[in-house]
């Protein structure tokens, strides 16, 4: 084993590296796979974004799919090849802005509260060497496996009984709790990477555990916290099961609102409201992935690579 | 870390999980053993010219009072579990007796709501999970072979299907597959059948839901494998190359063994997530053709009549399903920890 390892550099230096030269078949194969995958991954979004500025007759065109690109019916009905009618209908007429505001409130509080609880818990779990820390993490893993909708059926009778149903605050706390197992696991593995000597030396100097956490750990924990925060945000933003069941109509967030367009307005022929609201929901996510791509990739792989 | 400080640090998060994850599970179990009170019926004897008649009326006040007093309802034992909408013991026994073949038995079972949901959920889980792993692996290898310059944009677009809200992502696909949508019309032309509609056909709907499932989750497998590929030992690869291994053999004997532990992780996450498949069924309005356990709970909870006990029973059965699904993994984690 050590023999081969030692002879390695010699071989690399004496033989020209072939890695850069690929057979033509492999190159074609790679390009084909990537092209197909890019088409599958990106095309639906581009198509829907483009189509959201058309009228229904063009977006759903049985006669000729190119109608969705050129928009002949849109030109006839509205006078131009593009129309913002869908957006106007959804945001103004159906008050989608209200749902957007609600989503903003829910996401903001879910992210702040889960991170506060999660950093405290995750830090303790990373530093404790006792067996119960492991059991705690295992319990969190089991909780992570519970489908949120099964929990919702546990909340409803109690929430009705105590008049907690329908309020934004209830939903925020529920989403924070559902988020906790994941947040704990993620922050736990981030804190494990911060050397324990750092806070231990602070404690030797006379800090209490909490002071060490505050003065030594908090200043260096932000990369991990930002990544975890992104995922908390995604969970709150993307949730449908909890928000659809626990929020009253006026407190509805965007995703249940989109779903409600399907039930009511589709029959009225206003499917374009749903299309434009879908684009509106997707746009912030687009920007988020663009700006935080590195953190998201890091976060997704952190759990895997460390086991 | 001292016990005391550990306790105070984890307390807020432990309380949150206890109150909103652990107690609801208990509450679901208790609720599933009860059913709603029957309405209180009062018999009133009313006499008129033609003699006396007994009439029965619903005593609204007494019913309301009873429901307020005992909100859980009356104890019903396992009856909710055994009724037609859940395990349907009687119906299954009857079908077993009357079915001509195993195939016939299977088809009839899929008419029962619980088995219909279970059938789809399991098929979805065990078809989508391996496909996600294979597709994710292929994409990871391909992206890893691309030049460094374009990898950033490639990863960006690859992440989209996974990061987009499931309900929204499924809707986008659904509109394209619609009989008037771009994929729908293309399918009609390819099949030469102008009436072909995914919405109307059960097998097509199942396929479509699974295609969505793979599309949605493949990026996750991709990104994990891609990260794994960055840590493949270059020396081992070089050694394999020098020993005459071609590209396939290098992948087979160096890369795949390196990525195997990651596969366990992906499979675990995917099993958990695919078992709760729910949003695509709402988006595709597929419930006539395919339902899942999560959808069945959602359906019971929504609507005018909230069937809490029925939803609770399905929830308990779902949780049991997850427990069975995850038990091998949990046992292994526990053993690994024990060895340390």
Coordinates of C-alpha atoms in Angstrom, one line a residue, chain B residues 16-332:
Chain B
X16 CA -41.0 22.8 20.9
X17 CA -40.6 19.2 19.6
X18 CA -42.3 17.7 22.6
X19 CA -45.4 20.0 22.3
X20 CA -45.7 20.0 18.6
X21 CA -44.3 16.6 17.4
X22 CA -44.4 14.2 20.3
X23 CA -47.8 15.2 21.8
X24 CA -49.6 15.3 18.5
X25 CA -48.5 11.7 17.8
X26 CA -50.0 10.7 21.2
X27 CA -53.1 12.8 20.4
X28 CA -53.5 11.1 17.0
X29 CA -53.3 7.7 18.7
X30 CA -55.9 8.7 21.3
X31 CA -58.2 10.3 18.7
X32 CA -58.0 7.3 16.4
X33 CA -59.5 5.1 19.2
X34 CA -62.6 7.4 19.6
X35 CA -65.4 8.3 17.3
X36 CA -67.7 11.3 17.2
X37 CA -70.7 11.2 19.5
X38 CA -73.9 10.1 17.8
X39 CA -76.6 12.6 17.9
X40 CA -78.8 12.5 20.9
X41 CA -82.2 11.3 19.8
X42 CA -85.3 12.0 21.8
X43 CA -88.5 10.2 21.4
X44 CA -91.5 12.3 21.8
X45 CA -95.0 11.1 22.0
X46 CA -97.4 13.5 20.3
X47 CA -101.1 13.0 20.4
X48 CA -103.7 14.5 18.2
X49 CA -107.1 13.8 16.9
X50 CA -106.0 10.6 15.1
X51 CA -104.4 9.0 18.1
X52 CA -100.9 9.1 19.5
X53 CA -97.7 8.8 17.5
X54 CA -94.1 8.5 18.6
X55 CA -91.8 10.8 16.7
X56 CA -88.0 11.0 17.1
X57 CA -86.2 14.3 17.0
X58 CA -82.6 15.2 17.2
X59 CA -81.9 16.9 20.5
X60 CA -79.5 19.6 19.2
X61 CA -78.8 21.1 22.6
X62 CA -78.1 17.8 24.3
X63 CA -75.8 16.8 21.4
X64 CA -73.9 20.0 21.6
X65 CA -73.6 19.7 25.3
X66 CA -72.3 16.1 25.1
X67 CA -69.8 17.1 22.4
X68 CA -68.6 20.0 24.5
X69 CA -68.3 17.9 27.6
X70 CA -66.3 15.1 26.0
X71 CA -64.7 16.6 22.8
X72 CA -62.9 13.4 22.1
X73 CA -66.1 11.5 21.4
X74 CA -66.9 8.1 22.5
X75 CA -64.4 5.3 23.0
X76 CA -64.6 3.1 20.0
X77 CA -61.6 0.8 20.3
X78 CA -60.2 -0.4 17.0
X79 CA -63.4 0.0 15.1
X80 CA -62.2 2.9 13.1
X81 CA -59.1 0.9 12.1
X82 CA -61.2 -2.0 10.9
X83 CA -63.9 -0.1 9.0
X84 CA -64.2 0.1 5.2
X85 CA -62.1 3.2 4.9
X86 CA -59.1 1.7 6.6
X87 CA -58.0 -1.9 7.0
X88 CA -61.4 -3.0 5.8
X89 CA -61.1 -6.5 7.4
X90 CA -64.5 -7.7 6.5
X91 CA -64.2 -6.6 2.9
X92 CA -60.7 -8.1 2.5
X93 CA -62.0 -11.4 4.0
X94 CA -64.9 -11.4 1.6
X95 CA -62.8 -10.6 -1.4
X96 CA -60.3 -13.3 -0.5
X97 CA -63.1 -15.8 -0.4
X98 CA -64.7 -14.7 -3.7
X99 CA -61.7 -13.7 -5.8
X100 CA -60.9 -16.1 -8.6
X101 CA -57.2 -15.4 -8.9
X102 CA -54.5 -13.5 -7.0
X103 CA -54.6 -10.8 -9.7
X104 CA -58.4 -10.4 -9.3
X105 CA -57.9 -10.2 -5.6
X106 CA -55.3 -7.4 -6.1
X107 CA -57.5 -5.4 -8.4
X108 CA -60.4 -5.6 -6.0
X109 CA -58.2 -4.6 -3.1
X110 CA -57.2 -1.5 -4.9
X111 CA -60.9 -0.4 -4.9
X112 CA -60.7 -0.1 -1.1
X113 CA -59.6 3.5 -0.2
X114 CA -56.8 2.5 2.3
X115 CA -55.3 -0.1 0.0
X116 CA -55.5 2.1 -3.0
X117 CA -53.6 4.8 -1.1
X118 CA -51.1 2.3 0.3
X119 CA -50.6 0.7 -3.1
X120 CA -49.7 3.9 -4.8
X121 CA -47.6 5.2 -1.9
X122 CA -45.5 2.0 -1.9
X123 CA -45.2 1.8 -5.6
X124 CA -44.2 5.5 -5.8
X125 CA -41.6 5.1 -3.0
X126 CA -40.0 2.0 -4.4
X127 CA -40.0 3.1 -8.1
X128 CA -38.9 6.7 -7.6
X129 CA -36.1 6.1 -5.0
X130 CA -33.9 3.8 -7.2
X131 CA -34.5 5.9 -10.3
X132 CA -33.6 9.1 -8.4
X133 CA -30.3 7.4 -7.3
X134 CA -29.4 6.2 -10.8
X135 CA -30.4 9.5 -12.6
X136 CA -28.6 11.6 -9.9
X137 CA -25.5 9.5 -10.4
X138 CA -25.5 9.9 -14.2
X139 CA -26.0 13.6 -13.9
X140 CA -23.2 13.9 -11.3
X141 CA -20.7 12.0 -13.5
X142 CA -21.7 14.1 -16.5
X143 CA -21.5 17.5 -14.7
X144 CA -18.2 16.4 -13.2
X145 CA -16.8 15.8 -16.7
X146 CA -17.8 19.2 -17.9
X147 CA -15.3 22.1 -18.0
X148 CA -15.1 24.1 -14.8
X149 CA -16.4 27.2 -16.4
X150 CA -19.9 25.9 -17.1
X151 CA -20.3 23.9 -13.9
X152 CA -21.8 26.8 -12.0
X153 CA -24.7 27.4 -14.3
X154 CA -25.2 23.6 -14.7
X155 CA -25.6 23.3 -11.0
X156 CA -27.9 26.3 -10.8
X157 CA -30.3 24.8 -13.3
X158 CA -30.0 21.4 -11.9
X159 CA -31.1 22.6 -8.5
X160 CA -34.3 24.2 -9.7
X161 CA -36.6 21.2 -9.8
X162 CA -35.8 20.4 -6.2
X163 CA -35.8 23.9 -4.7
X164 CA -39.1 25.0 -6.3
X165 CA -42.2 24.4 -4.1
X166 CA -43.4 20.9 -4.8
X167 CA -47.0 22.0 -5.4
X168 CA -45.8 24.7 -7.8
X169 CA -43.3 22.4 -9.6
X170 CA -46.0 19.8 -10.1
X171 CA -48.4 22.4 -11.4
X172 CA -45.9 23.6 -14.0
X173 CA -45.5 20.0 -15.3
X174 CA -49.2 19.4 -15.1
X175 CA -50.0 22.3 -17.3
X176 CA -47.5 21.1 -19.9
X177 CA -49.0 17.6 -19.8
X178 CA -52.5 18.9 -20.1
X179 CA -54.3 17.8 -23.3
X180 CA -53.8 21.3 -24.6
X181 CA -50.3 21.8 -23.2
X182 CA -47.1 21.3 -25.1
X183 CA -46.2 17.8 -23.9
X184 CA -49.8 16.7 -23.9
X185 CA -50.3 17.6 -27.6
X186 CA -46.9 16.1 -28.5
X187 CA -47.9 12.8 -26.9
X188 CA -51.2 12.9 -28.8
X189 CA -49.4 13.3 -32.0
X190 CA -46.9 10.6 -31.2
X191 CA -49.6 8.1 -30.2
X192 CA -51.8 9.2 -33.1
X193 CA -54.7 9.5 -30.8
X194 CA -56.2 12.9 -30.5
X195 CA -58.3 12.0 -27.4
X196 CA -55.3 10.8 -25.4
X197 CA -55.4 12.5 -22.0
X198 CA -53.2 11.9 -19.1
X199 CA -55.9 13.1 -16.8
X200 CA -58.3 10.3 -17.9
X201 CA -56.0 7.3 -17.7
X202 CA -54.9 5.6 -14.5
X203 CA -51.6 4.1 -15.8
X204 CA -50.6 7.4 -17.5
X205 CA -51.4 9.3 -14.3
X206 CA -49.3 6.9 -12.2
X207 CA -46.4 7.3 -14.7
X208 CA -46.7 11.0 -14.7
X209 CA -46.7 11.3 -10.9
X210 CA -43.6 9.1 -10.8
X211 CA -41.9 11.1 -13.6
X212 CA -42.6 14.2 -11.5
X213 CA -41.2 12.4 -8.4
X214 CA -37.9 11.6 -10.2
X215 CA -37.7 15.1 -11.7
X216 CA -38.2 16.7 -8.3
X217 CA -35.7 14.5 -6.4
X218 CA -32.9 13.7 -8.8
X219 CA -31.2 17.0 -8.1
X220 CA -30.8 16.0 -4.5
X221 CA -29.0 12.7 -5.4
X222 CA -27.0 14.6 -8.0
X223 CA -25.7 17.2 -5.6
X224 CA -24.7 14.7 -3.0
X225 CA -22.9 12.5 -5.5
X226 CA -21.3 15.6 -7.1
X227 CA -19.9 16.6 -3.7
X228 CA -18.7 13.0 -3.2
X229 CA -17.0 13.0 -6.6
X230 CA -14.9 16.0 -5.5
X231 CA -13.3 13.9 -2.8
X232 CA -12.5 10.8 -4.9
X233 CA -8.9 9.9 -4.3
X234 CA -7.0 11.2 -7.4
X235 CA -4.1 8.8 -6.7
X236 CA -6.3 5.7 -6.7
X237 CA -7.9 6.8 -9.9
X238 CA -4.5 7.5 -11.4
X239 CA -3.3 4.1 -10.2
X240 CA -6.3 2.4 -11.8
X241 CA -5.6 4.2 -15.1
X242 CA -2.0 3.2 -15.1
X243 CA -3.0 -0.4 -14.4
X244 CA -5.0 -0.2 -17.7
X245 CA -8.5 0.3 -16.3
X246 CA -10.7 2.0 -18.9
X247 CA -13.2 4.7 -18.0
X248 CA -15.9 2.3 -17.1
X249 CA -13.7 0.1 -14.9
X250 CA -12.5 3.2 -13.1
X251 CA -16.0 4.2 -12.3
X252 CA -16.9 0.6 -11.4
X253 CA -14.0 -0.1 -9.1
X254 CA -13.0 3.3 -7.7
X255 CA -15.8 5.8 -8.0
X256 CA -18.8 3.6 -7.1
X257 CA -17.2 2.1 -3.9
X258 CA -16.3 5.6 -2.8
X259 CA -19.9 6.8 -3.3
X260 CA -21.6 3.8 -1.7
X261 CA -21.9 5.3 1.8
X262 CA -23.6 8.4 0.2
X263 CA -26.1 6.1 -1.5
X264 CA -27.3 4.9 1.9
X265 CA -27.8 8.5 3.0
X266 CA -29.7 9.4 -0.2
X267 CA -31.8 6.2 0.0
X268 CA -32.8 7.0 3.6
X269 CA -33.8 10.6 2.8
X270 CA -35.6 9.6 -0.3
X271 CA -37.6 6.8 1.4
X272 CA -38.7 9.3 4.1
X273 CA -39.7 11.9 1.6
X274 CA -41.3 9.7 -1.1
X275 CA -43.4 7.9 1.5
X276 CA -45.1 11.2 2.3
X277 CA -45.9 12.0 -1.4
X278 CA -48.8 14.4 -1.4
X279 CA -48.5 17.7 -3.2
X280 CA -48.2 16.3 -6.8
X281 CA -51.6 14.5 -6.2
X282 CA -53.2 17.8 -5.3
X283 CA -51.5 19.6 -8.3
X284 CA -52.4 16.9 -10.8
X285 CA -55.9 16.5 -9.3
X286 CA -55.0 12.9 -9.6
X287 CA -57.2 11.6 -6.7
X288 CA -59.5 9.7 -9.0
X289 CA -56.6 7.6 -10.2
X290 CA -54.0 7.7 -7.5
X291 CA -54.2 8.6 -3.8
X292 CA -51.5 8.4 -1.2
X293 CA -51.7 8.0 2.6
X294 CA -50.9 11.7 3.1
X295 CA -53.5 12.7 0.6
X296 CA -56.1 10.5 2.4
X297 CA -55.4 12.2 5.7
X298 CA -55.6 15.6 4.0
X299 CA -58.9 14.7 2.4
X300 CA -60.4 13.5 5.7
X301 CA -59.3 16.7 7.5
X302 CA -60.5 19.1 4.8
X303 CA -64.0 19.8 3.6
X304 CA -67.1 20.6 5.5
X305 CA -67.2 17.5 7.6
X306 CA -63.8 17.1 9.3
X307 CA -63.4 13.4 9.9
X308 CA -60.9 13.7 12.6
X309 CA -61.0 10.0 13.8
X310 CA -60.7 8.7 10.4
X311 CA -57.7 11.0 9.6
X312 CA -56.2 10.0 13.0
X313 CA -56.4 6.3 12.2
X314 CA -54.8 6.7 8.8
X315 CA -52.1 8.8 10.4
X316 CA -51.3 6.1 12.9
X317 CA -51.1 3.5 10.1
X318 CA -48.8 5.9 8.2
X319 CA -46.5 6.3 11.2
X320 CA -46.4 2.5 11.5
X321 CA -45.5 2.3 7.9
X322 CA -42.6 4.7 8.3
X323 CA -41.5 2.9 11.4
X324 CA -41.3 -0.4 9.4
X325 CA -39.6 1.4 6.5
X326 CA -36.9 3.0 8.7
X327 CA -36.3 0.3 11.3
X328 CA -33.3 -1.3 9.4
X329 CA -31.6 2.1 9.2
X330 CA -32.3 2.9 12.8
X331 CA -31.1 -0.4 14.1
X332 CA -27.9 0.1 12.1

